[in-house]
PDB file of C-alpha atoms in Angstrom:
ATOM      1  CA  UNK A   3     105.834  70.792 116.908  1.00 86.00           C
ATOM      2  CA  UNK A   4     108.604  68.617 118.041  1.00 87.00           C
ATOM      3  CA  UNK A   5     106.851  68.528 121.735  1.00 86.00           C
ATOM      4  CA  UNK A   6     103.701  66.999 119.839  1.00 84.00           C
ATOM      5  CA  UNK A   7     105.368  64.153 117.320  1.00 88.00           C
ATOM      6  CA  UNK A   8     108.249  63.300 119.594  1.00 89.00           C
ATOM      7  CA  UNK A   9     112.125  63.897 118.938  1.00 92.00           C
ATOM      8  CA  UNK A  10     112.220  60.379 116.853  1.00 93.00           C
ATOM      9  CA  UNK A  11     109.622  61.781 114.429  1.00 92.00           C
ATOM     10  CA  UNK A  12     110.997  65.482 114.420  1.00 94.00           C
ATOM     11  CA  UNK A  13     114.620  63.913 113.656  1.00 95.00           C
ATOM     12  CA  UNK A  14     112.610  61.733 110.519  1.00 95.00           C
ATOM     13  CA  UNK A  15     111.264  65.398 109.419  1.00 95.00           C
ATOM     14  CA  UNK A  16     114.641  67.099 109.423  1.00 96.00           C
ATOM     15  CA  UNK A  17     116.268  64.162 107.259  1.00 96.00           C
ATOM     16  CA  UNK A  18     113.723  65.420 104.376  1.00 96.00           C
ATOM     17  CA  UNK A  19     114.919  69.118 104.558  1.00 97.00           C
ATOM     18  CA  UNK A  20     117.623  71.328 103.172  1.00 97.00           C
ATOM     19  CA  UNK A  21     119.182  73.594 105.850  1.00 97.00           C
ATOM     20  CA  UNK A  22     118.863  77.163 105.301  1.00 97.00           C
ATOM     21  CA  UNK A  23     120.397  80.326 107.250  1.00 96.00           C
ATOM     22  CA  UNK A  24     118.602  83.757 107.638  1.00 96.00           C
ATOM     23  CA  UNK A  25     119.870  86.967 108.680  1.00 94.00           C
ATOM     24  CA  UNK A  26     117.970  89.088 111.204  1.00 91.00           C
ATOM     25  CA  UNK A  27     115.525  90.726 109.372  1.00 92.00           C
ATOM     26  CA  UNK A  28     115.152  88.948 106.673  1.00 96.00           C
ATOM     27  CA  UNK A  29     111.865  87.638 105.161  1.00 96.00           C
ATOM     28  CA  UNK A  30     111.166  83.394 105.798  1.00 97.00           C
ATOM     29  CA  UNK A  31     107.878  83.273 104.282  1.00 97.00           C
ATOM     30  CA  UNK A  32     105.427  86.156 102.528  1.00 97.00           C
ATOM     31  CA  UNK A  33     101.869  86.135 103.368  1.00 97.00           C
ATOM     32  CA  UNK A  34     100.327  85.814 100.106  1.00 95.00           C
ATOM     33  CA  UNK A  35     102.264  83.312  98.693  1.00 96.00           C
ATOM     34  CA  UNK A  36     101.551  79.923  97.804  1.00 95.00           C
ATOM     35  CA  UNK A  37     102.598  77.012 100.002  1.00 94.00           C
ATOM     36  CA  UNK A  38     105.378  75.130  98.699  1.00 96.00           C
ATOM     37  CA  UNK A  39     107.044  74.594 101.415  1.00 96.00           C
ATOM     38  CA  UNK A  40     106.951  73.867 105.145  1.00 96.00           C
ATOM     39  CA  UNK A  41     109.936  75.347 107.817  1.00 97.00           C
ATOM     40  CA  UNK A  42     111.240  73.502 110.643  1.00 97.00           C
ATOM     41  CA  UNK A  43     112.750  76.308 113.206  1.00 96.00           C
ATOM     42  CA  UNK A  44     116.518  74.699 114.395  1.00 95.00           C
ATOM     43  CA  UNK A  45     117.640  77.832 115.957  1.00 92.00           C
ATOM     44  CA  UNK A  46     116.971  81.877 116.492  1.00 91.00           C
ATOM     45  CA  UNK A  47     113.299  83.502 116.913  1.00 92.00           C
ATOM     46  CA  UNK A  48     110.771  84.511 114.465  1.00 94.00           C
ATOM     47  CA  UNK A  49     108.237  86.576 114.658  1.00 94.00           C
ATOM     48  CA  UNK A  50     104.493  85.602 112.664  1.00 94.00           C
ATOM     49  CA  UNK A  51     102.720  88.971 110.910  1.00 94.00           C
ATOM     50  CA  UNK A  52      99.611  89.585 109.212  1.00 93.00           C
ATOM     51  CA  UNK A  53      98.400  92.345 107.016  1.00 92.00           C
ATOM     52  CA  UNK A  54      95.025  93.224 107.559  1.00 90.00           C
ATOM     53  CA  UNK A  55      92.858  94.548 105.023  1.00 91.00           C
ATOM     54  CA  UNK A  56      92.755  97.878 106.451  1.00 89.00           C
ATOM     55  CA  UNK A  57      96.348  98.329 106.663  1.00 85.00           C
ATOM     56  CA  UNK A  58      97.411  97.664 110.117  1.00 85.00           C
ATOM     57  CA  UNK A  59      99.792  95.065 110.778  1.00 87.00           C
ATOM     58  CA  UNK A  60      99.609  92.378 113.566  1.00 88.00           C
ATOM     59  CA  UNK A  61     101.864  90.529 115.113  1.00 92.00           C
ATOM     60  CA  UNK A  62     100.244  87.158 115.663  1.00 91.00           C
ATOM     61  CA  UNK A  63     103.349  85.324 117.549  1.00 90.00           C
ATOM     62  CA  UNK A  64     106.267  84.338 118.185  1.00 92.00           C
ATOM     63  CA  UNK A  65     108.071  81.305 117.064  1.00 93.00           C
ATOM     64  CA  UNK A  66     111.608  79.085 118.194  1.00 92.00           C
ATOM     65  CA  UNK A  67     113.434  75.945 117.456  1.00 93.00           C
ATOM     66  CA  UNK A  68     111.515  72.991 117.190  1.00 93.00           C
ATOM     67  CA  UNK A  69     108.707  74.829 115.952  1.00 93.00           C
ATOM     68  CA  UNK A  70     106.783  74.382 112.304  1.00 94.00           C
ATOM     69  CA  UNK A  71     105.898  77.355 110.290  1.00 95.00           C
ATOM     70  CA  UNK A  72     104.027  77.558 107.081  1.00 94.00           C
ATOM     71  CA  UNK A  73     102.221  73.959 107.461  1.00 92.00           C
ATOM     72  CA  UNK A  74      98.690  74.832 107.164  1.00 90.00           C
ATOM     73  CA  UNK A  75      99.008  76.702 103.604  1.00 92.00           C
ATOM     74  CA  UNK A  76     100.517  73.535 102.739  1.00 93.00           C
ATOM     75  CA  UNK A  77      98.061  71.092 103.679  1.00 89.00           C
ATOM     76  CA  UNK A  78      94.813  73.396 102.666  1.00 88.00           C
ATOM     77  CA  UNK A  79      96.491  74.198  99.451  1.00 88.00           C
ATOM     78  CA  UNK A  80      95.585  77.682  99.962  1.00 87.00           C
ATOM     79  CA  UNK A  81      98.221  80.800 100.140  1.00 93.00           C
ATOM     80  CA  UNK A  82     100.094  81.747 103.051  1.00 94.00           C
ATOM     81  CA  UNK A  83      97.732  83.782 105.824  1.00 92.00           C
ATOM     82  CA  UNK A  84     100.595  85.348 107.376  1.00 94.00           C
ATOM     83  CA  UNK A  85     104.440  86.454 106.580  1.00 96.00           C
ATOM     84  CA  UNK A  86     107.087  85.366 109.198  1.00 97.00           C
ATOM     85  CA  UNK A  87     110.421  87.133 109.818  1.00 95.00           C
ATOM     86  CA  UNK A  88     113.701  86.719 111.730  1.00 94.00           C
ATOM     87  CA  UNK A  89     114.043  88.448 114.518  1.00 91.00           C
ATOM     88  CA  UNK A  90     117.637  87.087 115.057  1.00 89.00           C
ATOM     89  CA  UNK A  91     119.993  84.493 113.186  1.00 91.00           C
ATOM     90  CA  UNK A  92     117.595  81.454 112.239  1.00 94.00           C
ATOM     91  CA  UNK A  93     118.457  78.053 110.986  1.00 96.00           C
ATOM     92  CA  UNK A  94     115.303  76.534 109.547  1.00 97.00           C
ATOM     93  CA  UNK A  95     114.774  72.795 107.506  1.00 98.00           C
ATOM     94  CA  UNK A  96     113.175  73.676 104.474  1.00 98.00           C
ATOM     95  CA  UNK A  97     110.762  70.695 103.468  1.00 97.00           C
ATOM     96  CA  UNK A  98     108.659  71.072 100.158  1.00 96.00           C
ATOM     97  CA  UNK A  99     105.391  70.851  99.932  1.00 96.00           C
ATOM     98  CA  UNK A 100     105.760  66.502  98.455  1.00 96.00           C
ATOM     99  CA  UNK A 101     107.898  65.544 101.335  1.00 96.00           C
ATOM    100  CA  UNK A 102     106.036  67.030 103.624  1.00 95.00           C
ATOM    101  CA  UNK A 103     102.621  65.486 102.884  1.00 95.00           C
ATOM    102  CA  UNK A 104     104.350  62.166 102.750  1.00 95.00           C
ATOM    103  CA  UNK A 105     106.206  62.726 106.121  1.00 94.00           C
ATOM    104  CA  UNK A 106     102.753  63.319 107.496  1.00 92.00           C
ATOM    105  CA  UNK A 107     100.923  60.721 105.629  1.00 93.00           C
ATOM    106  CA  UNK A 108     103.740  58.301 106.922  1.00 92.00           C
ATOM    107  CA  UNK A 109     103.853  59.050 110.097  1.00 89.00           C
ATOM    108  CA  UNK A 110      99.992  59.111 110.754  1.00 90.00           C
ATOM    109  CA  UNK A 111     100.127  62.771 112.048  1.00 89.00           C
ATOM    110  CA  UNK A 112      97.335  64.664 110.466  1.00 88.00           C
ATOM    111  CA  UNK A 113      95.280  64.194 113.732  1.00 88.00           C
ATOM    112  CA  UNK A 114      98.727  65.593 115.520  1.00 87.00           C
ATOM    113  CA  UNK A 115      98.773  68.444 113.123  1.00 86.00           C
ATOM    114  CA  UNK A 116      95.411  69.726 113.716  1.00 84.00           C
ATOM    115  CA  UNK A 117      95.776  69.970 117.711  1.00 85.00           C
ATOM    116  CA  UNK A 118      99.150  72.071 117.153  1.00 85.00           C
ATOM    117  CA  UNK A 119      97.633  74.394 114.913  1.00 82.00           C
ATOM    118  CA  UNK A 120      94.671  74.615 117.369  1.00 82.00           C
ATOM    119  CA  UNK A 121      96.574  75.372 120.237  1.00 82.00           C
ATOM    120  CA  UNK A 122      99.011  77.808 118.569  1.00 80.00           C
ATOM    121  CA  UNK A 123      95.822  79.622 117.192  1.00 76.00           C
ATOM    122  CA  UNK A 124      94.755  79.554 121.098  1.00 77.00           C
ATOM    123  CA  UNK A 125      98.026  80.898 122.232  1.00 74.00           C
ATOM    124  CA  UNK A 126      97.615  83.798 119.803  1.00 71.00           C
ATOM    125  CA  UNK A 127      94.235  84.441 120.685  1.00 70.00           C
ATOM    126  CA  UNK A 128      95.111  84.766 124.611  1.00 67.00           C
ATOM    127  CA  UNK A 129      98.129  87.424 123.867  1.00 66.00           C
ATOM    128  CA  UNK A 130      94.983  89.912 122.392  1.00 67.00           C
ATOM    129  CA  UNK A 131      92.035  88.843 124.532  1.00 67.00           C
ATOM    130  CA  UNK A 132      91.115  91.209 127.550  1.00 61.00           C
ATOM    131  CA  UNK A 133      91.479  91.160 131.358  1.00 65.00           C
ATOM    132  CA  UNK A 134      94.826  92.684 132.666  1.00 84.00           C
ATOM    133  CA  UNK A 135      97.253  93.558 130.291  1.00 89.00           C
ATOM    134  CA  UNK A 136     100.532  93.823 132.831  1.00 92.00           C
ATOM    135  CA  UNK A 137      99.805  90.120 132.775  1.00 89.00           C
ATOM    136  CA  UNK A 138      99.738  89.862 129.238  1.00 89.00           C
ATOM    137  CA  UNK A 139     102.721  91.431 128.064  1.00 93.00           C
ATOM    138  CA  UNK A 140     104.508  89.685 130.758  1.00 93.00           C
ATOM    139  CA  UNK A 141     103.465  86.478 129.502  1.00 90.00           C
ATOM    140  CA  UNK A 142     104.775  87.769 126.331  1.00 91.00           C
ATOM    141  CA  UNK A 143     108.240  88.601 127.404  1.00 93.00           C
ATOM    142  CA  UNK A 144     108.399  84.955 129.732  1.00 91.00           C
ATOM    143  CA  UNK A 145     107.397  83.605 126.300  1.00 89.00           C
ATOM    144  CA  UNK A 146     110.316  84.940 124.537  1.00 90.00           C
ATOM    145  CA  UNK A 147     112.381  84.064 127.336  1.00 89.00           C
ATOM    146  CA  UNK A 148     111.537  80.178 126.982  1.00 88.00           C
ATOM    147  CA  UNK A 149     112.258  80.419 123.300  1.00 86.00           C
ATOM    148  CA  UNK A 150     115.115  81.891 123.871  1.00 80.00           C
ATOM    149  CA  UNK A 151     115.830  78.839 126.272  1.00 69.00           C
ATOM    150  CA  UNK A 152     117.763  81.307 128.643  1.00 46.00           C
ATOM    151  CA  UNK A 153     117.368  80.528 132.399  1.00 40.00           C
ATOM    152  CA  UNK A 154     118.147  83.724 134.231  1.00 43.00           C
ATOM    153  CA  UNK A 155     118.340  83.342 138.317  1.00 47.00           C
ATOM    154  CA  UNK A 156     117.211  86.462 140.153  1.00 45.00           C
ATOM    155  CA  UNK A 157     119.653  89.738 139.780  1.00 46.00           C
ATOM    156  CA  UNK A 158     122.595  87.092 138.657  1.00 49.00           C
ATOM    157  CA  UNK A 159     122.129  88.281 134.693  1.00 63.00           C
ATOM    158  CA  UNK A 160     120.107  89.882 132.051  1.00 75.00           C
ATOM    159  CA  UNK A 161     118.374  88.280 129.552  1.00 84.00           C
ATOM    160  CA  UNK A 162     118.290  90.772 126.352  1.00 85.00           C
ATOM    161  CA  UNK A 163     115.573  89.736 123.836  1.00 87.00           C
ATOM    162  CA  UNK A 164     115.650  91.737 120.479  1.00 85.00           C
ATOM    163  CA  UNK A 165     111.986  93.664 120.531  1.00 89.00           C
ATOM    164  CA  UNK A 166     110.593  96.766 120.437  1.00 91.00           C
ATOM    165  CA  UNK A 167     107.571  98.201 122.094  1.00 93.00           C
ATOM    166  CA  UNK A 168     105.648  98.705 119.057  1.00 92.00           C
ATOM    167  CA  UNK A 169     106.168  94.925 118.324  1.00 92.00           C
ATOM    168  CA  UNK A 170     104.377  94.307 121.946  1.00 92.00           C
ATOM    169  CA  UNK A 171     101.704  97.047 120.707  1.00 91.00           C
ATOM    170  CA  UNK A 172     100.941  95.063 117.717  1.00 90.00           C
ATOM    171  CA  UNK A 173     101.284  91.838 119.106  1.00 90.00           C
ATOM    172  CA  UNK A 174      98.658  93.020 122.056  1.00 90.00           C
ATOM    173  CA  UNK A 175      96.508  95.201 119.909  1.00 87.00           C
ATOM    174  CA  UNK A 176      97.088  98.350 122.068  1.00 90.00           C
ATOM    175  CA  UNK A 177      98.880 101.675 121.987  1.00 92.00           C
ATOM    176  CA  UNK A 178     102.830 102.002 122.177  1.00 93.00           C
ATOM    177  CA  UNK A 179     102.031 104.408 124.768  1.00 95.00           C
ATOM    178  CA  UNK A 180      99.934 101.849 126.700  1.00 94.00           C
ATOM    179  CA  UNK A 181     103.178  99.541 126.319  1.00 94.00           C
ATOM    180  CA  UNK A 182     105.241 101.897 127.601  1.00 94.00           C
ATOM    181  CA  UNK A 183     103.401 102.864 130.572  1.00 95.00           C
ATOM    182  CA  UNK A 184     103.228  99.294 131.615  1.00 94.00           C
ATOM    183  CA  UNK A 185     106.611  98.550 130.586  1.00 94.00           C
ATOM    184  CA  UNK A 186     107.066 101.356 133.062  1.00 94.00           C
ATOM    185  CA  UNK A 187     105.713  99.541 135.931  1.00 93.00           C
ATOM    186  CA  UNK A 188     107.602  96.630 135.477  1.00 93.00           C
ATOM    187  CA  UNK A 189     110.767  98.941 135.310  1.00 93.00           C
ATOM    188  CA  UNK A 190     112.174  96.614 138.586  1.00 92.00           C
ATOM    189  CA  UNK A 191     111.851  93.205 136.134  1.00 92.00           C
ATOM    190  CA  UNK A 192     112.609  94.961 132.554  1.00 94.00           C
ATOM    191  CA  UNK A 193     114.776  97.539 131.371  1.00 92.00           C
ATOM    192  CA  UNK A 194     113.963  99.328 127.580  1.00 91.00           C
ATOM    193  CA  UNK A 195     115.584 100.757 124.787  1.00 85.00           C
ATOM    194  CA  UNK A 196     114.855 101.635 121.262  1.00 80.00           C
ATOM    195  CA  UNK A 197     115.230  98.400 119.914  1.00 83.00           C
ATOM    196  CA  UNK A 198     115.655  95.801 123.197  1.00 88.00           C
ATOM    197  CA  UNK A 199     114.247  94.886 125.837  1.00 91.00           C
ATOM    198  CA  UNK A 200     116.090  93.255 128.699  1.00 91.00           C
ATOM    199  CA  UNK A 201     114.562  91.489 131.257  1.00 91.00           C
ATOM    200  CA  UNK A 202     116.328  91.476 134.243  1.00 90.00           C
ATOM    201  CA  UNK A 203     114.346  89.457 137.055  1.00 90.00           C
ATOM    202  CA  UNK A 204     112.747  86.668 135.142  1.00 90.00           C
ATOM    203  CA  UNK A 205     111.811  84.642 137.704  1.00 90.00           C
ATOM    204  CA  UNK A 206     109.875  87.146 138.909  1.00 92.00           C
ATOM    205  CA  UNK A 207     108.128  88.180 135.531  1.00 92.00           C
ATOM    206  CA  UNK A 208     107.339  84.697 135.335  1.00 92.00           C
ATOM    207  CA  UNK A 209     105.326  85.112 138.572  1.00 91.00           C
ATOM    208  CA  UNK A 210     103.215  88.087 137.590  1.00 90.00           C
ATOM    209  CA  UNK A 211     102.255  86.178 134.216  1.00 88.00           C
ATOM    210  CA  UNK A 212     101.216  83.044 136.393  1.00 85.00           C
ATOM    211  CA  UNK A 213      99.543  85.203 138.696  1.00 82.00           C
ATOM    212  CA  UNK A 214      97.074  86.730 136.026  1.00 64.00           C
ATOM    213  CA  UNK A 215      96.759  83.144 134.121  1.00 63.00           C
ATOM    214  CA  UNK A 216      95.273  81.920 137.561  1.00 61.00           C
ATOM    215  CA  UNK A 217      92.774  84.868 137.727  1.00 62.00           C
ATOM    216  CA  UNK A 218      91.535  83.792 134.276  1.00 55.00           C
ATOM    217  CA  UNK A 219      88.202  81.861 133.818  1.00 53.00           C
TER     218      UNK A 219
END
């Protein structure tokens, strides 16, 4: 969000909020739920899940600082679609639902607001559509990487990102087997344990994600 409304705007936004820590783990917003509230992401990665009716749970995305999470329940006045939780440490600006709406109304950014929630629904969309899925869960892990903001030069360090492979099975709408075979053949880029995933080459995961974004139409 800060990339669309500028840092002058985002810096506005964070003057209305209350800062708030979270724990790994812990619950930021409940699917559900009314919105009260909006969150501006300062620091850490969450992750965005929804509950489908049948019982299976998705993992729509992932989200980082200067993100904004929970701003569509708010300005539909409907509940909250999806719940969102920390993957690691977050700091979040907690903005209610009054502030918000007058930031927005303020700043002229309701046009601004619809093309970010467009092109985050896009960006979830592309994680589960088909077409080569080494691709795809690469992309996933570069995208982690970036919100991470880690820059990792080739076989200097590792980059270790706190995920599991059924959170890429949910977040790709496949089998944890079908992760872990593919995880398997990027076993010279990534390395895997029970509850991390360490990429260890990211330059070069970065190329076989641009490589299938290219072959897409």
């Amino acid at each position: 969000m800060r990339d669309f409304i500028g840092d002058e705007a985002w810096a506005d936004l964070l003057t209305r909020s209350t800062r708030r820590r979270h724990r790994a783990g812990a619950l930021l917003l409940r699917q559900g739920e009314p919105g009260t509230h909006v969150l501006a992401m300062l620091s850490g990665v969450a992750k965005v899940m929804r509950h489908e009716p049948d019982g299976n749970l998705t993992l729509l995305a992932f989200r980082g600082p200067g993100e904004l999470l929970g701003e569509v329940a708010v300005l539909d006045d409907g509940v909250r679609s999806a719940s969102v939780e920390a993957m690691s440490q977050c700091d979040v600006g907690v903005v209610d639902k009054p502030a918000f709406l007058r930031f927005a109304t303020e700043s002229e950014l309701f046009p601004l607001l619809v093309k970010y929630a467009l092109s985050r629904l896009r960006e979830s969309d592309q994680a589960r559509a088909g077409g080569d899925l080494v691709g795809r869960l690469a992309a996933t892990l570069v995208r982690l990487a970036d919100i991470v903001g880690e820059t990792v030069p080739c076989g200097a360090c590792s980059l270790e990102l706190a995920l599991t492979r059924d959170d890429l099975a949910q977040h790709l709408r496949v089998s944890r087997n079908t992760v872990s075979s593919v995880l398997t053949g990027l076993s010279e880029y990534v390395q895997v344990s029970r509850k991390r995933i360490v990429i260890d080459d990211l330059p070069a995961l970065r190329r076989v994600a641009l490589a299938d974004a290219s072959r897409r139409p």
